[in-house]
Coordinates of C-alpha atoms in Angstrom, one line a residue:
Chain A
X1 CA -154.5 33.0 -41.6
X2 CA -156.4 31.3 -44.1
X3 CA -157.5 27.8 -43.4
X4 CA -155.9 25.8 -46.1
X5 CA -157.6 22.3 -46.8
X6 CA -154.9 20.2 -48.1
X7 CA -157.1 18.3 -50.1
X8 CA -158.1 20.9 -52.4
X9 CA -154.4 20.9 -53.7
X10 CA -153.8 19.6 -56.9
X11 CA -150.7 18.0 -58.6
X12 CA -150.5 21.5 -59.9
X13 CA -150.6 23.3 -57.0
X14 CA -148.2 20.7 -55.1
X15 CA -145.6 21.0 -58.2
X16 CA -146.1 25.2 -58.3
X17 CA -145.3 25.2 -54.2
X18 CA -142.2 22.2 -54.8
X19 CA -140.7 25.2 -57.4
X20 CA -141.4 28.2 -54.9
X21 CA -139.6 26.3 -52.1
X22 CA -136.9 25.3 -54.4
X23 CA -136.7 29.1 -55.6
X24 CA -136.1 29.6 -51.8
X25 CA -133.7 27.1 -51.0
X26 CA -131.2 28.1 -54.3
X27 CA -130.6 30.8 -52.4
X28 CA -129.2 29.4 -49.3
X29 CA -125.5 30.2 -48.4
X30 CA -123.8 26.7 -47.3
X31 CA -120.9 26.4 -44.7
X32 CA -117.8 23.9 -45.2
X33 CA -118.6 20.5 -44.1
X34 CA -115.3 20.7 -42.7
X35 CA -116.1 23.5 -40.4
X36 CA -119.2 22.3 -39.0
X37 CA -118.2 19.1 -38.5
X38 CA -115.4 20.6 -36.5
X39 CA -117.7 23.1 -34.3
X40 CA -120.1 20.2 -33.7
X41 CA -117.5 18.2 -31.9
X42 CA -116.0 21.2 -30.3
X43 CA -119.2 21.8 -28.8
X44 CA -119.7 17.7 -28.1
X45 CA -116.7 16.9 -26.4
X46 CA -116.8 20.1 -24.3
X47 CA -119.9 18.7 -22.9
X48 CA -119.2 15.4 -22.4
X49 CA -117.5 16.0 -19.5
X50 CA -120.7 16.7 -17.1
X51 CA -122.8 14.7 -19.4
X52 CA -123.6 12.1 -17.1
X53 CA -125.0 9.3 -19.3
X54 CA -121.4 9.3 -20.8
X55 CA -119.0 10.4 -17.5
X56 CA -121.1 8.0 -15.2
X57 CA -122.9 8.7 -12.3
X58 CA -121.7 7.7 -9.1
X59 CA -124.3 5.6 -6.6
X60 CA -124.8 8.4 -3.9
X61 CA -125.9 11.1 -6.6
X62 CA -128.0 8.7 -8.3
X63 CA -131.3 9.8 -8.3
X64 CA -132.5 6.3 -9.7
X65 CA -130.2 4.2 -7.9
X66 CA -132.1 0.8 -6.8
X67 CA -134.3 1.5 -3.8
X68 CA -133.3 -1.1 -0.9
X69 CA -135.6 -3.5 0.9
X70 CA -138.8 -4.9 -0.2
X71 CA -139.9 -2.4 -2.4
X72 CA -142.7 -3.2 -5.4
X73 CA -142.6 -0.8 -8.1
Chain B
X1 CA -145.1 22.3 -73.2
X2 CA -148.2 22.0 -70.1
X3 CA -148.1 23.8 -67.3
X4 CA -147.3 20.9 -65.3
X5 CA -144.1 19.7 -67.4
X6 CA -143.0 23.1 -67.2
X7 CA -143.4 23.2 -63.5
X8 CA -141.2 19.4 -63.6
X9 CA -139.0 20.9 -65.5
X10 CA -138.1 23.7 -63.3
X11 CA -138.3 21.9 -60.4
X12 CA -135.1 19.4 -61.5
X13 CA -132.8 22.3 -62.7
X14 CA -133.1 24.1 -59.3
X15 CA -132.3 20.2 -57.7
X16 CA -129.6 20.2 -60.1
X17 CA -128.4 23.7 -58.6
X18 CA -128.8 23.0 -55.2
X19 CA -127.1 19.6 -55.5
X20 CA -124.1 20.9 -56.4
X21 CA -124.0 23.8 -54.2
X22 CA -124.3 20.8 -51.6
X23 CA -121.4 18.9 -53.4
X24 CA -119.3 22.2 -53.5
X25 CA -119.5 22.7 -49.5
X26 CA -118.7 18.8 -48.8
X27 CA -114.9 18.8 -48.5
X28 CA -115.1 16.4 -45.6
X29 CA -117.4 13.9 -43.6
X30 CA -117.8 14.0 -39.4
X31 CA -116.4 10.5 -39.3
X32 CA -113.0 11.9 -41.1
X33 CA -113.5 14.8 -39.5
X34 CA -113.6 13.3 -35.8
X35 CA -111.0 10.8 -36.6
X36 CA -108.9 12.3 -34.1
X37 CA -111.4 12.1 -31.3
X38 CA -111.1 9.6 -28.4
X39 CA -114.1 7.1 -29.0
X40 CA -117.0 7.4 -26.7
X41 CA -116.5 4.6 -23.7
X42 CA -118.6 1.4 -24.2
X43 CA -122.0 2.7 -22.5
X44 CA -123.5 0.3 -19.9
X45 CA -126.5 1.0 -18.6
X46 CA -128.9 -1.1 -16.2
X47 CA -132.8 -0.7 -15.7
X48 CA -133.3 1.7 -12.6
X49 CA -136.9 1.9 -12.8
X50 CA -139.1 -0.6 -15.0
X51 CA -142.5 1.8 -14.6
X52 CA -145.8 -0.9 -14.6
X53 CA -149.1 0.4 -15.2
X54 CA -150.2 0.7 -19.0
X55 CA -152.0 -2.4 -20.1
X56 CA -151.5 -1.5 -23.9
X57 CA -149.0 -0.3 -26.2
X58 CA -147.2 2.8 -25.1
X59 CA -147.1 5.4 -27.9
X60 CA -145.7 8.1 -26.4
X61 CA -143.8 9.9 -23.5
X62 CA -142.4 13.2 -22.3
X63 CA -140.3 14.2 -19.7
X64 CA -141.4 17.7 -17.6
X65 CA -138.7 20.1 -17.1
X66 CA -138.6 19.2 -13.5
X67 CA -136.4 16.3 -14.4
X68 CA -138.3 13.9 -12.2
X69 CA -142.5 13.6 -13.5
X70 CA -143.1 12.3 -16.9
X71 CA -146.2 11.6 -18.8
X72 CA -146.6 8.5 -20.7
X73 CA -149.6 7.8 -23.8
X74 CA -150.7 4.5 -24.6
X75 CA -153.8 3.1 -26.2
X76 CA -155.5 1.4 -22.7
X77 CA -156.8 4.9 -23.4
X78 CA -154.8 6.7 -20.4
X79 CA -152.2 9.2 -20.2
X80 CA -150.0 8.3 -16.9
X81 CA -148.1 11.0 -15.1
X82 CA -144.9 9.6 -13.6
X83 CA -142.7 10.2 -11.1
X84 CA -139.6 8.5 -11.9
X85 CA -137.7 8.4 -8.7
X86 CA -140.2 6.8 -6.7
X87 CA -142.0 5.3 -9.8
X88 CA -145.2 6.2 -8.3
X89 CA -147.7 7.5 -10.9
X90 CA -149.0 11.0 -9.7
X91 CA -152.1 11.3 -12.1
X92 CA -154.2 9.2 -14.6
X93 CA -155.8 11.1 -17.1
X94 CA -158.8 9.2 -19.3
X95 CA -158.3 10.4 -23.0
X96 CA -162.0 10.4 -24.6
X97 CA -160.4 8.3 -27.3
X98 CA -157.7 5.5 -27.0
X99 CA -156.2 5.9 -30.5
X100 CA -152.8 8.2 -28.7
X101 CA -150.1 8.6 -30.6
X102 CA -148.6 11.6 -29.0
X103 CA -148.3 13.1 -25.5
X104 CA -146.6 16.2 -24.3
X105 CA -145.4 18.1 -21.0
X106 CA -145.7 22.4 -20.8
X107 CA -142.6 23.6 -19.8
X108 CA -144.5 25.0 -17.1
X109 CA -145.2 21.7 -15.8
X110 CA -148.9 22.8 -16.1
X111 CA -150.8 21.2 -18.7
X112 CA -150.0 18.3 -21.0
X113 CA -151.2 17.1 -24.0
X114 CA -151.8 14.1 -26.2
X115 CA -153.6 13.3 -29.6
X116 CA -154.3 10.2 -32.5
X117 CA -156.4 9.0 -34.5
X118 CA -159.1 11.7 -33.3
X119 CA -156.9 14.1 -35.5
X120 CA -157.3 17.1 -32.4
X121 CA -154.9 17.6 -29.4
X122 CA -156.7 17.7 -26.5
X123 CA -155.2 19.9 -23.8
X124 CA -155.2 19.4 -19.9
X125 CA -154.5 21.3 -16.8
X126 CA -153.4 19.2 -14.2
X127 CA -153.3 22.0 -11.8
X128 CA -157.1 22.2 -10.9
X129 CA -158.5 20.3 -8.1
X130 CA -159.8 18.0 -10.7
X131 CA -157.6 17.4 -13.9
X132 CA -159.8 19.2 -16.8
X133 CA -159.7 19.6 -20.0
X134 CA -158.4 23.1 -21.4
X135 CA -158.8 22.8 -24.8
X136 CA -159.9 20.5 -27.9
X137 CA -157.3 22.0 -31.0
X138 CA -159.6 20.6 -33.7
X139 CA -158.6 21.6 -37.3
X140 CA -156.2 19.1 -39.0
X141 CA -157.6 16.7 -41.4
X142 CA -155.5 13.9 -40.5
X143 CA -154.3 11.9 -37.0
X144 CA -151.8 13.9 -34.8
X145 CA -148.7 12.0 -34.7
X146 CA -146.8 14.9 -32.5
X147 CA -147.2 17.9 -29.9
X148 CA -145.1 20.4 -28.1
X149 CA -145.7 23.1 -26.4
X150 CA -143.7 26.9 -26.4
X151 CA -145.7 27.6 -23.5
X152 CA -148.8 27.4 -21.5
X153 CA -150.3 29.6 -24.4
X154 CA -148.9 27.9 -27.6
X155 CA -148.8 24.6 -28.9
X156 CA -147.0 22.8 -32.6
X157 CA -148.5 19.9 -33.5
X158 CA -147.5 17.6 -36.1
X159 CA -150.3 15.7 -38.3
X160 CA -150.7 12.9 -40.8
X161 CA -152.9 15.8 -43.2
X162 CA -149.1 16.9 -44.5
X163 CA -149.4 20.2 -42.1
X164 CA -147.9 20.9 -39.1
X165 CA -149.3 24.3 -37.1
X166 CA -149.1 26.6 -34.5
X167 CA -152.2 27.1 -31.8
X168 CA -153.1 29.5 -29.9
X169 CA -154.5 28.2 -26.5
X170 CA -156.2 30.8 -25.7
X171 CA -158.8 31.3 -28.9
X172 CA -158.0 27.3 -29.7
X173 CA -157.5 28.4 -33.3
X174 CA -154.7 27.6 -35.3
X175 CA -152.1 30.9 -35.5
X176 CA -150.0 29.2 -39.0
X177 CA -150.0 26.4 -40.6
X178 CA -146.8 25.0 -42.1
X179 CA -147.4 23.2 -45.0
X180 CA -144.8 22.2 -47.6
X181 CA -144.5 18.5 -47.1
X182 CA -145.9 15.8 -49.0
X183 CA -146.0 12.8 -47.1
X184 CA -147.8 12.5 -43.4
X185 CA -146.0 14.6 -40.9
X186 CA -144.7 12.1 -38.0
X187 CA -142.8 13.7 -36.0
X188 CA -141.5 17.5 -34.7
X189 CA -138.8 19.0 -33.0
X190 CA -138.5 22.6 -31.5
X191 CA -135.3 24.6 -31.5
X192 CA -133.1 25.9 -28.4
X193 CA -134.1 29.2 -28.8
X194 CA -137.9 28.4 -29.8
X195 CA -137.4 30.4 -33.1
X196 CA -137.8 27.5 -35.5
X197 CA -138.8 24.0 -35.3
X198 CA -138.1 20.7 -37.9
X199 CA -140.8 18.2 -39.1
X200 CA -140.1 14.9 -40.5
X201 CA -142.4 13.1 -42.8
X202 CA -143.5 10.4 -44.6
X203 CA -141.9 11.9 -47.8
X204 CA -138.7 10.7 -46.3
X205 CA -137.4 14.5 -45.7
X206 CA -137.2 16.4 -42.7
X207 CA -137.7 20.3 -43.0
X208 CA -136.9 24.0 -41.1
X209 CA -139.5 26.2 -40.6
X210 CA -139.3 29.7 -38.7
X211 CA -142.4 29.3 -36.4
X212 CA -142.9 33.2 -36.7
X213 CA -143.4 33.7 -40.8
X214 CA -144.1 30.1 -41.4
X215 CA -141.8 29.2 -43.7
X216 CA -139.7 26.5 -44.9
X217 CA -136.4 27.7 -44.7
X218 CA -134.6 24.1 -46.0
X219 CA -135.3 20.5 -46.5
X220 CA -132.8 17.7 -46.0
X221 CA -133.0 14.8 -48.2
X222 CA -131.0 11.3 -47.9
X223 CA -133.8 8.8 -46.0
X224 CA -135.1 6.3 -48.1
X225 CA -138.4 6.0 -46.2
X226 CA -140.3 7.7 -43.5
X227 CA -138.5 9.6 -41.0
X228 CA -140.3 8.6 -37.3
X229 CA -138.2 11.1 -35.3
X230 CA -136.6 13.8 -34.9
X231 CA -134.4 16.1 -32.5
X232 CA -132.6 18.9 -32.3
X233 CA -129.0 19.3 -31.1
X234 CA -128.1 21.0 -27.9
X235 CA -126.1 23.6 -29.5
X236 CA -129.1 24.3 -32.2
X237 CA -127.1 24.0 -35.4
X238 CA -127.3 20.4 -36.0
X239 CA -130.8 18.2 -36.4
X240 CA -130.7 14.6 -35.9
X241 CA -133.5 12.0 -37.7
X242 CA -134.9 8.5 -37.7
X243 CA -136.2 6.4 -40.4
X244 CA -138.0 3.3 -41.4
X245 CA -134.8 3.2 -43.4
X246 CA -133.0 1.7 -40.7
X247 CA -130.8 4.8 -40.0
X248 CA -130.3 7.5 -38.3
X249 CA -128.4 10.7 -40.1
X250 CA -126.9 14.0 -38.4
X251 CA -128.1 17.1 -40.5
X252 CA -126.2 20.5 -40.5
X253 CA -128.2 23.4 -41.1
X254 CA -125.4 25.4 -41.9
X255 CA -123.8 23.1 -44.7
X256 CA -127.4 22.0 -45.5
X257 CA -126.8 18.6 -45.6
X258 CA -126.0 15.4 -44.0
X259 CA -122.8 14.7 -42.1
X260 CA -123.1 11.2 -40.7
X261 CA -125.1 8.5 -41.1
X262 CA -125.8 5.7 -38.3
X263 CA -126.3 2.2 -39.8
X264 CA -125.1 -1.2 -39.1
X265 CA -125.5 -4.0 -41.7
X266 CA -127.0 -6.5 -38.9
X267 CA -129.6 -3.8 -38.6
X268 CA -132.9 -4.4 -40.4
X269 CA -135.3 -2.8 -38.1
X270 CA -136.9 0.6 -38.4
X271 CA -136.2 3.4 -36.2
X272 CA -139.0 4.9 -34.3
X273 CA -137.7 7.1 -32.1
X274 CA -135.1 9.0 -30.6
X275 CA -133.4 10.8 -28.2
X276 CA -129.6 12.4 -27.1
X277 CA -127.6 12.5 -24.0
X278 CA -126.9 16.1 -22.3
X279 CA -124.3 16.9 -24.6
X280 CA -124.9 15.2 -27.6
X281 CA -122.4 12.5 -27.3
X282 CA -125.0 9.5 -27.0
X283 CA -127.7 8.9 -29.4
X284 CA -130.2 7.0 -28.0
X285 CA -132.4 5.5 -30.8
X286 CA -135.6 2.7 -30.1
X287 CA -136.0 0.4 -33.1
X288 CA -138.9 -2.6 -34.4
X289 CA -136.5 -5.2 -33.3
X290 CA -137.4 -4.5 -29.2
X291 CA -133.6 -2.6 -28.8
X292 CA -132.8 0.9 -28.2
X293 CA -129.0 1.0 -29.5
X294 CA -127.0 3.3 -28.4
X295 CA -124.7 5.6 -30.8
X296 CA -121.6 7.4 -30.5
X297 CA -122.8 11.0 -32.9
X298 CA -118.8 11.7 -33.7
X299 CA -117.9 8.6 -34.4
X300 CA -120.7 6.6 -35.9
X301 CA -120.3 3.6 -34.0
X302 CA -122.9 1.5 -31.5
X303 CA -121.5 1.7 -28.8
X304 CA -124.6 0.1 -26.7
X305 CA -127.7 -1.2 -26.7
X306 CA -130.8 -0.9 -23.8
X307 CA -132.0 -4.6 -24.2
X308 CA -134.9 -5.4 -21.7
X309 CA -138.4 -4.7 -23.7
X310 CA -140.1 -7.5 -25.1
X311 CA -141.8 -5.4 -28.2
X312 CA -141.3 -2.4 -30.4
X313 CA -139.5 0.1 -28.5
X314 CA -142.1 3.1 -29.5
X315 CA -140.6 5.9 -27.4
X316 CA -137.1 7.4 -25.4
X317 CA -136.8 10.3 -23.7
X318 CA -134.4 12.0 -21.8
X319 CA -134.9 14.6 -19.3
X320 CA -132.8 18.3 -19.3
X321 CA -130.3 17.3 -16.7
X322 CA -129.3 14.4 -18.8
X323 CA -129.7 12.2 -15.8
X324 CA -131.2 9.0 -17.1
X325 CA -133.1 7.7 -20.2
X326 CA -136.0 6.6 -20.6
X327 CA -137.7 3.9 -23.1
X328 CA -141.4 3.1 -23.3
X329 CA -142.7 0.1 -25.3
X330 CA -145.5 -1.7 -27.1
X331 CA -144.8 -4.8 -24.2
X332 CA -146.7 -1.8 -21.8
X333 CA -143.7 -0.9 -20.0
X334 CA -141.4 2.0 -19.4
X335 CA -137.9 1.6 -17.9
X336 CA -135.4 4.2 -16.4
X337 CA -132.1 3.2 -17.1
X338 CA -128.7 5.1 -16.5

């Protein structure tokens, strides 16, 4: 690949690749808002149940629980 | 009419275009959307671990796969390999110059990774008797402000020149460089399925790229300022960002747009960092102000904050089994808390 020193570009060349991209991104075929949004939180709250930082974590499977004794970390 | 009017010219009819597509596919927004979903319960976490060791600013940290060591970057000049459940530190690794910014973990567990102000990322193998240095990727014209690794052979790496790229660790050389952005590139994050990453930048956007061709397949505009992280969902379809702005915003890529934005009136501190729960329920985002705040991603409400740091929370993390999260701060310190 050729090494490209970004500080050769000029305005130009910034403005030609902005329109290139742009060309590329016209293109794109969007999905509902509506239907994402409702396959995110499918996804979400079909997780949450064995996601721990949200469920809890009980003591005895707590890897970081608080060491006892006189411990310094 | 120059060249360059033309090209400005061109350039705001295909906005114009794409602006309305947007508008076209936004027949809802995920608060509406989730309106029926039982809020996330008030999240109360305490300080496990409080890790002591750094006597600078932490920049940086990464879990490992293994769930349990962790590398932290800070500008004492020293990366720190942790082991959060004893909170012993396993290795020390001198960086040749203390200007970190970023540190990463190999899947592998093998090597990590960090890189600044020196504008290279300097790879490590922390398997050999001695910890040695791999590699020096030395090619970006401006400071690394982000690295992560596919593998034990490839590495992205995000840079203040505008680029991100690919390395291969083998030659050391870069494989593709993804250029498209017009701001410093601060921060990256790689897909589920390692096909594509997204970059955010100074340019206040954040952008796909499919790592293979080295494209930019979309850009997602709405900050106000310069996005400081960045993370993928778990399910892959859904890109989460930071800003100096204040806020944090959801991103589809399928609608190609933003879907929820997280702000609070009584917040006036940048975002510098982020990072989600297992299931994409909790966002855990570290601000100026010292707090990480805790978000609910359906609903769009705080629904916690990790108080404890006493600067600029630079850094959160947490690891694959969504077991804990971590925050590392400019006050030197790194605390486990879950």
């Amino acid at each position: 690949m050729p090494v490209i020193n970004v500080e050769d570009l000029t305005d130009l060349d910034k403005a030609k690749m902005e329109v290139t991209q742009l060309k590329i991104e016209v293109k794109l075929e969007r999905a509902k808002v509506s239907k994402c949004c409702e396959e995110i939180s499918e996804y979400i709250q079909s997780g949450a149940d064995e996601d721990p930082l949200v469920k809890g974590i009980p003591e005895d499977k707590n890897p970081f629980k608080e060491k006892g004794g006189c411990v310094i970390c | 009419m120059g060249e360059m009017e033309q090209m400005k010219k061109e350039a705001e009819a295909l906005k114009t275009q794409i602006e309305a597509a947007r508008k076209a596919a936004h027949d809802t927004d995920m608060a509406s959307a989730a309106s029926g979903v039982a809020p996330a319960p008030r999240v109360q976490l305490k300080t496990r671990r409080t890790l002591k060791g750094h006597l600078a600013k932490i920049y940086a940290m990464h879990w490992c796969t293994d769930n349990r060591l962790m590398v932290s970057a800070s500008q004492d000049g020293k990366l720190l390999i942790w082991d959060s459940h004893t909170g012993n530190k396993v290795n020390a690794v001198p960086l040749k110059s203390s200007w970190v910014m970023t540190c990463a973990y190999a899947p592998s567990g093998n090597l990590v990774a960090s890189g600044g102000l020196d504008n290279m990322c300097t790879v490590y193998n922390l398997k050999t008797p001695v910890i040695k240095t791999v590699k020096e990727l030395d090619a970006h014209t401006g400071y690394l402000s982000c690295a992560r690794f596919l593998s034990d052979t490839e590495v992205l790496t995000a840079s203040g020149d505008t680029t991100c790229a690919l390395w291969d660790l083998e030659t050391g050389k870069q494989k593709t460089v993804f250029l498209n952005h017009v701001g410093d590139c601060m921060c990256l994050s790689l897909s589920p399925d390692m096909n594509s990453f997204v970059s955010g930048a100074c340019d206040s956007l954040a952008k796909l790229w499919d790592i293979r061709d080295g494209q930019c397949k979309q850009t997602f505009l709405g900050h106000t300022s310069d996005i400081n992280a960045i993370s993928f969902y778990p399910g892959g379809n859904a890109i989460i960002t930071g800003s100096d702005d204040c806020t944090c915003k959801m991103y589809d890529l399928r609608a190609d747009q933003e879907l929820i934005t997280y702000q609070d009136a009584a917040l006036n501190s940048g975002v510098t960092s982020l990072a989600l729960s297992m299931s994409g329920r909790l966002i855990f985002a570290g601000y100026d102000d010292f707090n990480c705040n805790i978000w609910d991603s359906l609903k769009g409400e705080k629904v916690g904050v990790l108080s404890g740091h006493d600067n600029r929370v630079s850094c959160t993390g947490v690891p694959p089994d969504g077991m804990c999260v971590c925050t590392g701060s400019w006050d030197s310190f790194l605390k486990i808390w879950n």
